[in-house]
Short mmCIF file of C-alpha atoms in Angstrom, two decimals:
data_model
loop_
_atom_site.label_atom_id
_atom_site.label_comp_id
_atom_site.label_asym_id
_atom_site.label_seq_id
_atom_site.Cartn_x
_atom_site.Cartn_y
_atom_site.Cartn_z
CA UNK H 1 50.19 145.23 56.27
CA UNK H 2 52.31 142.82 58.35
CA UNK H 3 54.31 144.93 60.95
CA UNK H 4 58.29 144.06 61.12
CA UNK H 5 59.39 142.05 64.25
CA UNK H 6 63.37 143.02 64.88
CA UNK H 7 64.91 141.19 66.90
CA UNK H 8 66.00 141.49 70.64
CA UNK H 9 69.96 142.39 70.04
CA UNK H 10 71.58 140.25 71.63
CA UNK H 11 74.10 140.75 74.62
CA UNK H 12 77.21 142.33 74.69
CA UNK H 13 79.94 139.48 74.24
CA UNK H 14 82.56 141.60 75.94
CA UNK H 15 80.32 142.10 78.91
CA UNK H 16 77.79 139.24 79.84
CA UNK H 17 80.16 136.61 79.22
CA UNK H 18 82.71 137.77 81.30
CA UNK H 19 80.79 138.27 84.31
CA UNK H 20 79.01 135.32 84.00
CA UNK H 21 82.38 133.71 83.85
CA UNK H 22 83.67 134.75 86.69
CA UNK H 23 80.66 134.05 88.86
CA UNK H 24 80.75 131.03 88.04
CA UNK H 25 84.60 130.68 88.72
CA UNK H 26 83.71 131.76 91.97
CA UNK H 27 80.90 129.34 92.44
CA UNK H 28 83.00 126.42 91.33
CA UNK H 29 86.07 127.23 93.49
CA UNK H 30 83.52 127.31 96.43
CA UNK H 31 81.78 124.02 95.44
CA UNK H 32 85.40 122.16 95.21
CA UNK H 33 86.82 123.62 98.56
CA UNK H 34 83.38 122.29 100.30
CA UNK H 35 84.31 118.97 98.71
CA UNK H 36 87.72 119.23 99.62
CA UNK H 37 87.16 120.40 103.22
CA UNK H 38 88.12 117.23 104.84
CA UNK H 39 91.61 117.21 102.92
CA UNK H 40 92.03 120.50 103.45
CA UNK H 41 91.29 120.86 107.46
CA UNK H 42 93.81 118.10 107.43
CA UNK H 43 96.25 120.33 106.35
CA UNK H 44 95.36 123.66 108.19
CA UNK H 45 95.44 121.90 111.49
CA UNK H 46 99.04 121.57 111.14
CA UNK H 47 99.10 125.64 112.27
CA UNK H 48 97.52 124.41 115.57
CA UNK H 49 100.35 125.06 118.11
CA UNK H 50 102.30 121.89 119.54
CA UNK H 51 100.47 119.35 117.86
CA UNK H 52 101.14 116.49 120.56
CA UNK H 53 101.71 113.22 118.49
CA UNK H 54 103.40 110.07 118.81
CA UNK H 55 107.14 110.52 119.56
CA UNK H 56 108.14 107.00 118.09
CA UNK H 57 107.89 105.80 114.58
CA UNK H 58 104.98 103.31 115.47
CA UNK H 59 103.84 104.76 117.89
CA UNK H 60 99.80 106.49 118.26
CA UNK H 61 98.42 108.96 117.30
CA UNK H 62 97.07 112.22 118.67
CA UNK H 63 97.13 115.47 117.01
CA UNK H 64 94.27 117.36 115.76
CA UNK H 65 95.45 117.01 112.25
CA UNK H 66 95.17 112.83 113.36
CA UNK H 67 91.74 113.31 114.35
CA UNK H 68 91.04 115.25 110.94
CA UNK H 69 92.61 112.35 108.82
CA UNK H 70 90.60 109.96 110.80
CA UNK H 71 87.64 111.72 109.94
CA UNK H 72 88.50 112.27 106.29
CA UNK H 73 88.79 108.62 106.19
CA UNK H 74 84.94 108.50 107.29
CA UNK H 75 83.44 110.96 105.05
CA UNK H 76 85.69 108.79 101.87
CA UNK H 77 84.17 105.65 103.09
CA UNK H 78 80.54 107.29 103.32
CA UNK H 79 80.78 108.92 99.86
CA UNK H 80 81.92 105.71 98.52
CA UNK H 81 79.15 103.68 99.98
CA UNK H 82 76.44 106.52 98.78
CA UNK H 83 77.88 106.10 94.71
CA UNK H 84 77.55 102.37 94.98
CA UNK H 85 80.40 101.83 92.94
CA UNK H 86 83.56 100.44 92.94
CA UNK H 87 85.76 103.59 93.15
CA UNK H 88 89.28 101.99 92.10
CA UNK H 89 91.01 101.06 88.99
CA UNK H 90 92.65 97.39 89.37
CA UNK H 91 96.11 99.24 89.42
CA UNK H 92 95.19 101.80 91.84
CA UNK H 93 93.59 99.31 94.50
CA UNK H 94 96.69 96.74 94.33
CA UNK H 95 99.43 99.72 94.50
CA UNK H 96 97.51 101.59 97.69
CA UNK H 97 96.52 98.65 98.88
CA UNK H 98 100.21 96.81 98.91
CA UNK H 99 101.27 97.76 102.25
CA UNK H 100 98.78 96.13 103.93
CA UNK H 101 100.42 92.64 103.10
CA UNK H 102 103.66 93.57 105.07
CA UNK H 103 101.42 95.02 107.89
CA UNK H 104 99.67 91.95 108.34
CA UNK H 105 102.17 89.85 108.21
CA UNK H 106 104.50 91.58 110.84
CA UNK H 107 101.41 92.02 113.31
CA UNK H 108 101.17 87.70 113.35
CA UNK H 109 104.65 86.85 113.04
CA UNK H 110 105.46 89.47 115.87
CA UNK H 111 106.63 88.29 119.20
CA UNK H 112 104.24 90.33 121.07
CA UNK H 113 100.67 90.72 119.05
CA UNK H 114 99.59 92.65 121.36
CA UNK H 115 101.84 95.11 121.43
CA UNK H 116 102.05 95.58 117.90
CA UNK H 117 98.67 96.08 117.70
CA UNK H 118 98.99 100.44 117.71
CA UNK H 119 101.81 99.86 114.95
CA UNK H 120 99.13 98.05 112.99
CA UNK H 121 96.93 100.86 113.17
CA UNK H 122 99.48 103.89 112.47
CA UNK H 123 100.98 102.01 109.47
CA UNK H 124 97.40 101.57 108.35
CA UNK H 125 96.62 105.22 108.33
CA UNK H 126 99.54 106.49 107.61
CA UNK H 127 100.62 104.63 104.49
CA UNK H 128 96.58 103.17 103.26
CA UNK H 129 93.77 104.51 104.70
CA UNK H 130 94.68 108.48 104.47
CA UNK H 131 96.52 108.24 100.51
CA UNK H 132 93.46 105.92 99.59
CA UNK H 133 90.95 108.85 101.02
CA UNK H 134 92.82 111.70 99.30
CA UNK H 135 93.15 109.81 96.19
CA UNK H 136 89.24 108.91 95.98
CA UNK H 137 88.19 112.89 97.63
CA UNK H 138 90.65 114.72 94.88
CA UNK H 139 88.46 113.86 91.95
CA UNK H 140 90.50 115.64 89.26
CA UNK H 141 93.55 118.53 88.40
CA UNK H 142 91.56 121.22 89.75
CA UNK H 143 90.70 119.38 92.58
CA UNK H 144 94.61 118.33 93.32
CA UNK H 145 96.11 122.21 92.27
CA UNK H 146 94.05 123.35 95.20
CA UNK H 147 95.37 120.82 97.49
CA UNK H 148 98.71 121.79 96.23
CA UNK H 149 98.41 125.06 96.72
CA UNK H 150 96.77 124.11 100.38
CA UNK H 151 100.45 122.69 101.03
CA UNK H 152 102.26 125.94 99.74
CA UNK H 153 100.12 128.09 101.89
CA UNK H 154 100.74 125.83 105.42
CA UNK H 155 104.46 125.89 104.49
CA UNK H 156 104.43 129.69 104.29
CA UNK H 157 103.00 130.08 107.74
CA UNK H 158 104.98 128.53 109.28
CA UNK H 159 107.98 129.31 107.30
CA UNK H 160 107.09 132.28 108.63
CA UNK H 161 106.86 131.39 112.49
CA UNK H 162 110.45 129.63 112.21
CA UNK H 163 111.89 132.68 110.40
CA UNK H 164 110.61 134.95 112.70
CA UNK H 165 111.53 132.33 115.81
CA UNK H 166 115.10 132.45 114.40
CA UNK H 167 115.40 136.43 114.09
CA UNK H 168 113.76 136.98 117.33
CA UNK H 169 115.87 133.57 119.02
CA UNK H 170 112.64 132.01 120.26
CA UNK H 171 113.33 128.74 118.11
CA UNK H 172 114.40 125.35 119.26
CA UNK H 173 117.70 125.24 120.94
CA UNK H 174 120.68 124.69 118.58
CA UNK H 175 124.20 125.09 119.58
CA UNK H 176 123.33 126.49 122.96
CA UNK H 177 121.54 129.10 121.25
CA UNK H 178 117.90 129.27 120.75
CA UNK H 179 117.58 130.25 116.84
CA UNK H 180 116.66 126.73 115.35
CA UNK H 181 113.32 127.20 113.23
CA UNK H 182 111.00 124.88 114.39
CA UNK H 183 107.14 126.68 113.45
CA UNK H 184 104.44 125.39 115.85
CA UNK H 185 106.02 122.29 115.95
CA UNK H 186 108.33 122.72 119.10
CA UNK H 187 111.90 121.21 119.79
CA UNK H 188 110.45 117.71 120.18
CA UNK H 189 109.68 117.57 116.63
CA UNK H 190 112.15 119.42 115.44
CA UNK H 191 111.75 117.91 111.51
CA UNK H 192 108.07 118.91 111.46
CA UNK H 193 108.57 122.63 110.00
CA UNK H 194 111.73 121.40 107.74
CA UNK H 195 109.07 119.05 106.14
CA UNK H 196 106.14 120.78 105.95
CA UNK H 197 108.85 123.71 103.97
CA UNK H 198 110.21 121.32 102.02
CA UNK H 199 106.98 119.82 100.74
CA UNK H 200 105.67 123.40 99.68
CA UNK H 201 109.05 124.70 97.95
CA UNK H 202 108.76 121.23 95.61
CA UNK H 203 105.08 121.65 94.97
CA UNK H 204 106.10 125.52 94.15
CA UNK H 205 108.86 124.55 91.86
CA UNK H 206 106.96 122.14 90.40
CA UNK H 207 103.81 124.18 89.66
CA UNK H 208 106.27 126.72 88.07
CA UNK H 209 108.20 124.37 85.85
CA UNK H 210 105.37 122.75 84.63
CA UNK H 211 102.40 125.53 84.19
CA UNK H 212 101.62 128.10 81.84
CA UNK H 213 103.17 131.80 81.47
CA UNK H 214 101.19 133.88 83.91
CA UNK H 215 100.40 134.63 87.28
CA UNK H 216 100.18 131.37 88.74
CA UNK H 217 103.21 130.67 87.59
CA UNK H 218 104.40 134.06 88.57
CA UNK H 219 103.41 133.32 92.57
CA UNK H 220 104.95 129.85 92.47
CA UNK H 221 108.35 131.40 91.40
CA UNK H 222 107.89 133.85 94.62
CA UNK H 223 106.39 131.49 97.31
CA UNK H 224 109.48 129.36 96.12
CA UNK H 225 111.92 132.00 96.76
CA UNK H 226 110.21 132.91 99.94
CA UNK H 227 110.58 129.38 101.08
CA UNK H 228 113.92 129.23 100.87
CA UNK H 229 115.08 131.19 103.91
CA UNK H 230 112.90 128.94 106.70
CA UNK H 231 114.59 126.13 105.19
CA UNK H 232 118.18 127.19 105.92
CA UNK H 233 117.19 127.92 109.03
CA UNK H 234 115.42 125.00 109.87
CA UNK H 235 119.21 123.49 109.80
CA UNK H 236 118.17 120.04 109.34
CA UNK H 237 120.60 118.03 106.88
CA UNK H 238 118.26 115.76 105.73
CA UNK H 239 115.54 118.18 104.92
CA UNK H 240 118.66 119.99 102.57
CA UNK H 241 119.53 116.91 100.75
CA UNK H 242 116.26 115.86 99.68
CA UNK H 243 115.06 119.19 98.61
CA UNK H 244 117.98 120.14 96.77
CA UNK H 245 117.81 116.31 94.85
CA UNK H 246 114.52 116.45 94.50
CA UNK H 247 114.15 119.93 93.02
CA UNK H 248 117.32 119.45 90.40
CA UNK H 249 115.47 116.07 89.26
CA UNK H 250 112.39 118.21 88.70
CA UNK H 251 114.40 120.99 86.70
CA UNK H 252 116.36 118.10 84.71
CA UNK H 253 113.20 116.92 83.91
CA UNK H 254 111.53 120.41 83.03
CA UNK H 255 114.07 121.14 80.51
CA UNK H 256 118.18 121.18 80.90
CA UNK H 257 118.74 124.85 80.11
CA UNK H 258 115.46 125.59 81.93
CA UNK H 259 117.38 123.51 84.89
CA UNK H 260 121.12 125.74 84.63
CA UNK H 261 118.82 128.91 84.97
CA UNK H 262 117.47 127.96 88.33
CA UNK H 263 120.79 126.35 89.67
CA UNK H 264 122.60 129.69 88.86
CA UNK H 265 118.98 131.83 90.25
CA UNK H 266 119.59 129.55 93.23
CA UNK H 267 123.37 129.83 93.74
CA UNK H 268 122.61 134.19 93.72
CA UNK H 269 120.06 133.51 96.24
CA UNK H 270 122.23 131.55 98.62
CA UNK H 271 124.77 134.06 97.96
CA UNK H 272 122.87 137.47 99.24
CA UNK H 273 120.92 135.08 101.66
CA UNK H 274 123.53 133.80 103.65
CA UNK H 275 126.52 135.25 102.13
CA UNK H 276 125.74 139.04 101.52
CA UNK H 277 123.18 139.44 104.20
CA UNK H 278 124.87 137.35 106.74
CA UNK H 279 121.56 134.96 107.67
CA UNK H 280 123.05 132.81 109.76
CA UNK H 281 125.84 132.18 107.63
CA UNK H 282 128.07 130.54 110.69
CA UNK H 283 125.57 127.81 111.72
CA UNK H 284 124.61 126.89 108.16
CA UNK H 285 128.09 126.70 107.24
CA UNK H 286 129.23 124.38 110.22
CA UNK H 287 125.92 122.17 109.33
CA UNK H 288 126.93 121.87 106.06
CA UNK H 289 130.14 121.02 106.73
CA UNK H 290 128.72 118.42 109.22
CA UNK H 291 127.04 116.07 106.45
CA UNK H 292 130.43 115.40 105.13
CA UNK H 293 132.16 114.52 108.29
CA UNK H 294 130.62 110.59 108.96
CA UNK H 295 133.98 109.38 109.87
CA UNK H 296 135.92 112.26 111.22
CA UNK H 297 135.07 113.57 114.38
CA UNK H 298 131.08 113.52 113.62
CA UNK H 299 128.40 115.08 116.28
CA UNK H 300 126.88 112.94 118.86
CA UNK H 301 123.60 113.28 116.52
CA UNK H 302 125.48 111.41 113.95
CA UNK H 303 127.03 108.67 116.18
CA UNK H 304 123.82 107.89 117.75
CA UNK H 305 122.38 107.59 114.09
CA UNK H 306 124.83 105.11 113.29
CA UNK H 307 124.68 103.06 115.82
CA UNK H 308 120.57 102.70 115.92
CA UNK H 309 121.39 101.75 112.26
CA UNK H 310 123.42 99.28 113.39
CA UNK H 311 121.20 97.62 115.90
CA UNK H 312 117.40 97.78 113.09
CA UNK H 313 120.57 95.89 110.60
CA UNK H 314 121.33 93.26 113.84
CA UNK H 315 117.28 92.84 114.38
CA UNK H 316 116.66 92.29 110.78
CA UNK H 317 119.85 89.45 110.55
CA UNK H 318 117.99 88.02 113.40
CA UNK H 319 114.43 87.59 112.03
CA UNK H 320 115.25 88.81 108.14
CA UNK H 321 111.56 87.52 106.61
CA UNK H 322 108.81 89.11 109.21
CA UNK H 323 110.82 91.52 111.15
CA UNK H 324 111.02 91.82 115.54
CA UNK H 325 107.44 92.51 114.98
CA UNK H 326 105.97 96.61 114.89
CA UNK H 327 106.33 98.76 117.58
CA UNK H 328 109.15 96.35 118.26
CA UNK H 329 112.57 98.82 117.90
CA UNK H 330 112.44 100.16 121.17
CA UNK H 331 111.57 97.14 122.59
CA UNK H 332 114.89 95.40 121.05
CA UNK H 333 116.89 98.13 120.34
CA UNK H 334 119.54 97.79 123.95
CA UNK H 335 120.13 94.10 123.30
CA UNK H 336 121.34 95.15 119.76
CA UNK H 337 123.11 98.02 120.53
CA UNK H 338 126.52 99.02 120.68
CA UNK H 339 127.49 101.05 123.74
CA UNK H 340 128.20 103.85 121.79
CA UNK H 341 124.47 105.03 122.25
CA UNK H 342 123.91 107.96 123.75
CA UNK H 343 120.33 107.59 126.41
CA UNK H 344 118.59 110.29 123.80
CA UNK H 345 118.68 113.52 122.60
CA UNK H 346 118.30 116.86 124.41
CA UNK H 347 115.57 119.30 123.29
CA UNK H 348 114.62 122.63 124.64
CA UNK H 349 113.52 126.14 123.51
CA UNK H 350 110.65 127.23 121.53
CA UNK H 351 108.75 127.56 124.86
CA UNK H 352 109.71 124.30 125.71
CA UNK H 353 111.38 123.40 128.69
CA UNK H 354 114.64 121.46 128.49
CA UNK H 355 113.99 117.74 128.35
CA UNK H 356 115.79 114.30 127.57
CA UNK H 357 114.20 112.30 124.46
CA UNK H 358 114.60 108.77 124.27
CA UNK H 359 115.71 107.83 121.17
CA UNK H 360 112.87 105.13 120.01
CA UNK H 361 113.60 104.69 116.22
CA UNK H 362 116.48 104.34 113.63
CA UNK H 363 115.62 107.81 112.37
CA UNK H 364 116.00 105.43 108.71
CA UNK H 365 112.35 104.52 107.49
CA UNK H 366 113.87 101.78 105.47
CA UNK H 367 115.75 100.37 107.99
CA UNK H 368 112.98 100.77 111.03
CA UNK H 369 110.61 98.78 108.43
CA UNK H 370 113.46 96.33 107.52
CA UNK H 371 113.96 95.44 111.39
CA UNK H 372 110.28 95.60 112.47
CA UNK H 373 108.57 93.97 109.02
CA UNK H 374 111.56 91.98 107.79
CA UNK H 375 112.54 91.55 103.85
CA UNK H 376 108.70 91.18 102.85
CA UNK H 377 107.48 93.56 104.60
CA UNK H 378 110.02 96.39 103.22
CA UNK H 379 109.71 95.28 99.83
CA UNK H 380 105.54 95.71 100.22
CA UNK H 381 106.00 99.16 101.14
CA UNK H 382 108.98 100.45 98.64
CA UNK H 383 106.87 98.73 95.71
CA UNK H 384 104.35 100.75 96.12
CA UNK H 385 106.19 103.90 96.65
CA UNK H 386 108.28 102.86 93.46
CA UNK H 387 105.09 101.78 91.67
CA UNK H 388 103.67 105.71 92.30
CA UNK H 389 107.32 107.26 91.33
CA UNK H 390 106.94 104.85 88.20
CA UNK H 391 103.29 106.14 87.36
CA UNK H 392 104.26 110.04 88.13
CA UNK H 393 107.25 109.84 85.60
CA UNK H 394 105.35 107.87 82.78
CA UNK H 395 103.09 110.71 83.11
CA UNK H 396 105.21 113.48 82.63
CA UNK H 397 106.76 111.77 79.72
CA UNK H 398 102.70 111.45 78.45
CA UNK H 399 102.59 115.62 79.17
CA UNK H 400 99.96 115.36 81.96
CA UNK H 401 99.33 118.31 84.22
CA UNK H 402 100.92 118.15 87.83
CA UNK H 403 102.93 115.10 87.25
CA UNK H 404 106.15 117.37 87.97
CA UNK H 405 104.90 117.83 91.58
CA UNK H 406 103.87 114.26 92.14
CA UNK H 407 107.84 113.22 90.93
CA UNK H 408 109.08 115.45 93.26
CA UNK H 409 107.28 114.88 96.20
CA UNK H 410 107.83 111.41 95.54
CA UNK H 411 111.51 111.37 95.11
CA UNK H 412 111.65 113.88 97.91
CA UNK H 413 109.96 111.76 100.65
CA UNK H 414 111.94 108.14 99.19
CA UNK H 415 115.08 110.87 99.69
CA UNK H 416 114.12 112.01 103.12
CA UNK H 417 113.74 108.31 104.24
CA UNK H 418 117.53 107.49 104.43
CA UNK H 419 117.55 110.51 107.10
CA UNK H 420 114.02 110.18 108.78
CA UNK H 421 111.38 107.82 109.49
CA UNK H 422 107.38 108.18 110.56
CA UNK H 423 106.51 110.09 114.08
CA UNK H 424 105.26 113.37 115.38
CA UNK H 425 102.39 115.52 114.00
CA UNK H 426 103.58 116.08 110.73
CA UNK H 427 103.47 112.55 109.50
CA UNK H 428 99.62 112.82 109.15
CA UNK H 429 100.71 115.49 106.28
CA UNK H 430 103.28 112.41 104.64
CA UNK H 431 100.12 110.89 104.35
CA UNK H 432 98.44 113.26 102.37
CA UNK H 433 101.32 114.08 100.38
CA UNK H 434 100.99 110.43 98.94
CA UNK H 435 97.84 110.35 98.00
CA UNK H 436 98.40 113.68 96.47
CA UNK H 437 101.09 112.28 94.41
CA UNK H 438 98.76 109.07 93.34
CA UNK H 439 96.24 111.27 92.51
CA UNK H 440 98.52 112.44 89.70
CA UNK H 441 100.37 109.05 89.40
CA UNK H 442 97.99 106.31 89.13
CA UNK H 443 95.09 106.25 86.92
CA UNK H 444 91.62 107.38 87.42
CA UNK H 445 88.90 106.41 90.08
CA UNK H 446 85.95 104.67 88.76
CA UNK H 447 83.01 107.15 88.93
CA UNK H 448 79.08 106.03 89.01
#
């Protein structure tokens, strides 16, 4: 007689599954941040203390994060060369690659070559060669909600330095007082925290409005909220203004009673922030009242802005098609302008001794590219950056994942522009912000 053969039960669903679930959660997470390491020790080396840097808006480069970027570039090109493939769509190649035709152009037409020669090379990495590597090393939305959160975590550091810097007055000098919030920037890049903040309060609000009920949605409300005090206390206007346009287009976008819920969450926090507690409540009052007073009695910051605007509009009326050439603002900048300029702008604090900076760019991206690469040269650069805005927004109307954080970090930086231009460590981080945003904007890369 034939004995039965039973079956091996099989394993518990409840258990096994689960566990083999998570480890390999676990082992995934660890396989992408090993393929995202270059991107990512871009962005931690922003914590490194100083940062050195170039001080103009062409100027070189020479940060740690710099070297980093220059080495992401590398690995990119060697991963690229290894898949023997071509690893851009037609769209992608002509959008990241549409700066280069202004670059070009300025660097012959300039009236010293040779001198333009370092602007050739930051406008390269800044604005190509870094966006092109993210875009190819961030291979999908996994890949880019890591890098996001990558940004959210550096702006909470040193959200953190600049808070405590302001409580303990160690910041940047501001108003003879030494509570501006500067993070491990220093005083002589005074915008570098204010960015870096700004960047990871959009990406928060942006992974809130447009992810799932839960907990990642959960933290991205709080590291918002959290960001919000080193940003006040940053006190830079420009930094404000973009944040507060760019988040409201994001929350328009998300959903209009979605967007009166935050404005009227945000309005409370302002109120027991600055109001109730008393958080510098005098300073960010006066520098709010400052961005409205352009004509009447405004600071010696803002008459010194004017007037560089003045003289990048004279330099571009003189050569309006090519530009003075890059690198070439300081160069022309006394014999077009007025005598209104002041010979720079003091900085001190922060562990910084006082010092005079030289005031070497319009502090206006679109006007320092208008003056330096002429007409052609401006409209290179803006199409692309309008081409990836374009993309991001098409997107979100198609329901795609992340597309919320690439429009505002988009309309954010294009923003920030009127107010700033490229220079200092945290322009390396500009760069990667870009690609970021193509990653979500543009379609995919061509895999082997």
């Amino acid at each position: 007689m034939a004995t039965a053969v039973t079956a091996e039960a099989p394993p518990s669903a409840a258990a096994v599954p689960a566990e083999g679930w998570r480890t390999e959660a676990v082992r995934d997470t660890a396989r992408r941040a090993a393929y995202l390491s270059p991107v990512l020790a871009v962005i931690a080396l922003l914590l490194a203390p100083g940062g050195g840097g170039a001080e103009d808006g062409t100027g070189g480069t020479g940060s740690l994060a710099d070297a980093a970027s220059g080495l992401l570039v590398l690995v990119c090109l060697v991963r690229v060369l290894r898949e023997r493939a071509r690893p851009l769509t037609r769209t992608a190649a002509v959008v990241l690659g549409l700066p280069v035709l202004g670059i070009c152009l300025a660097a012959i037409t300039s009236h010293d070559p040779g001198a333009s020669l370092p602007g050739v090379a930051r406008y390269a990495q800044v604005f190509v060669l870094v966006p092109a590597a993210v875009f190819l090393t961030v291979r999908d939305r996994r890949d880019a909600t890591v890098v996001a959160w990558a940004l959210v975590v550096l702006a909470l550091l040193q959200g953190a330095v600049g808070v405590a810097q302001y409580l303990t007055g160690t910041g940047a000098s501001y108003r003879g007082e030494d509570v501006r919030a500067v993070g491990t920037f220093g005083p002589s890049d005074v915008m570098g925290m204010a960015t870096v903040v700004s960047y990871g309060l959009v990406v928060a609000v942006g992974l809130a409005l447009g992810g799932r009920p839960g907990r990642a949605r959960t933290a991205a409300l709080v590291c918002a909220g959290l960001l919000f005090l080193p940003l006040v206390v940053s006190f830079s206007r420009g930094a404000w203004i973009a944040t507060v346009l760019a988040c409201a287009l994001q929350l328009v976008l998300a959903g209009v009673r979605r967007a009166a819920r935050a404005a009227l969450t945000a309005g409370a926090l302002a109120v027991v922030l600055v109001g109730g507690l008393g958080i510098g409540s005098e300073l960010v009052e006066e520098r709010a009242a400052s961005i409205t007073r352009v004509t009447a009695a405004p600071d010696r910051s803002v008459t010194d802005r004017y007037t560089m605007w003045a003289a990048a509009a004279e330099m571009w009326r003189a050569e309006p098609f090519t530009g003075v050439g890059l690198k070439g603002f300081p160069a022309h900048r006394d014999a077009h302008a007025s005598l209104a300029l002041s010979s720079g702008s003091d900085t001190a604090g922060a562990g910084a001794e006082f010092r005079r900076q030289p005031l070497l760019s319009p502090h206006n991206m679109y006007l320092l590219v208008l003056s330096e690469q002429g007409l052609f040269g401006l409209l290179a650069l803006t199409g692309s950056w309008l081409a990836l805005l374009t993309g991001a927004l098409l997107r979100h109307r198609a329901g795609a994942a992340g597309a919320l954080v690439a429009t505002g970090l988009l309309s954010w930086q294009l923003i920030d522009f009127f107010y700033a231009d490229i220079g200092g460590p945290s322009t390396v981080l500009m760069s990667v912000v870009f690609g970021l945003a193509a990653r979500w904007s543009l379609p995919g890369v061509r895999r082997a």
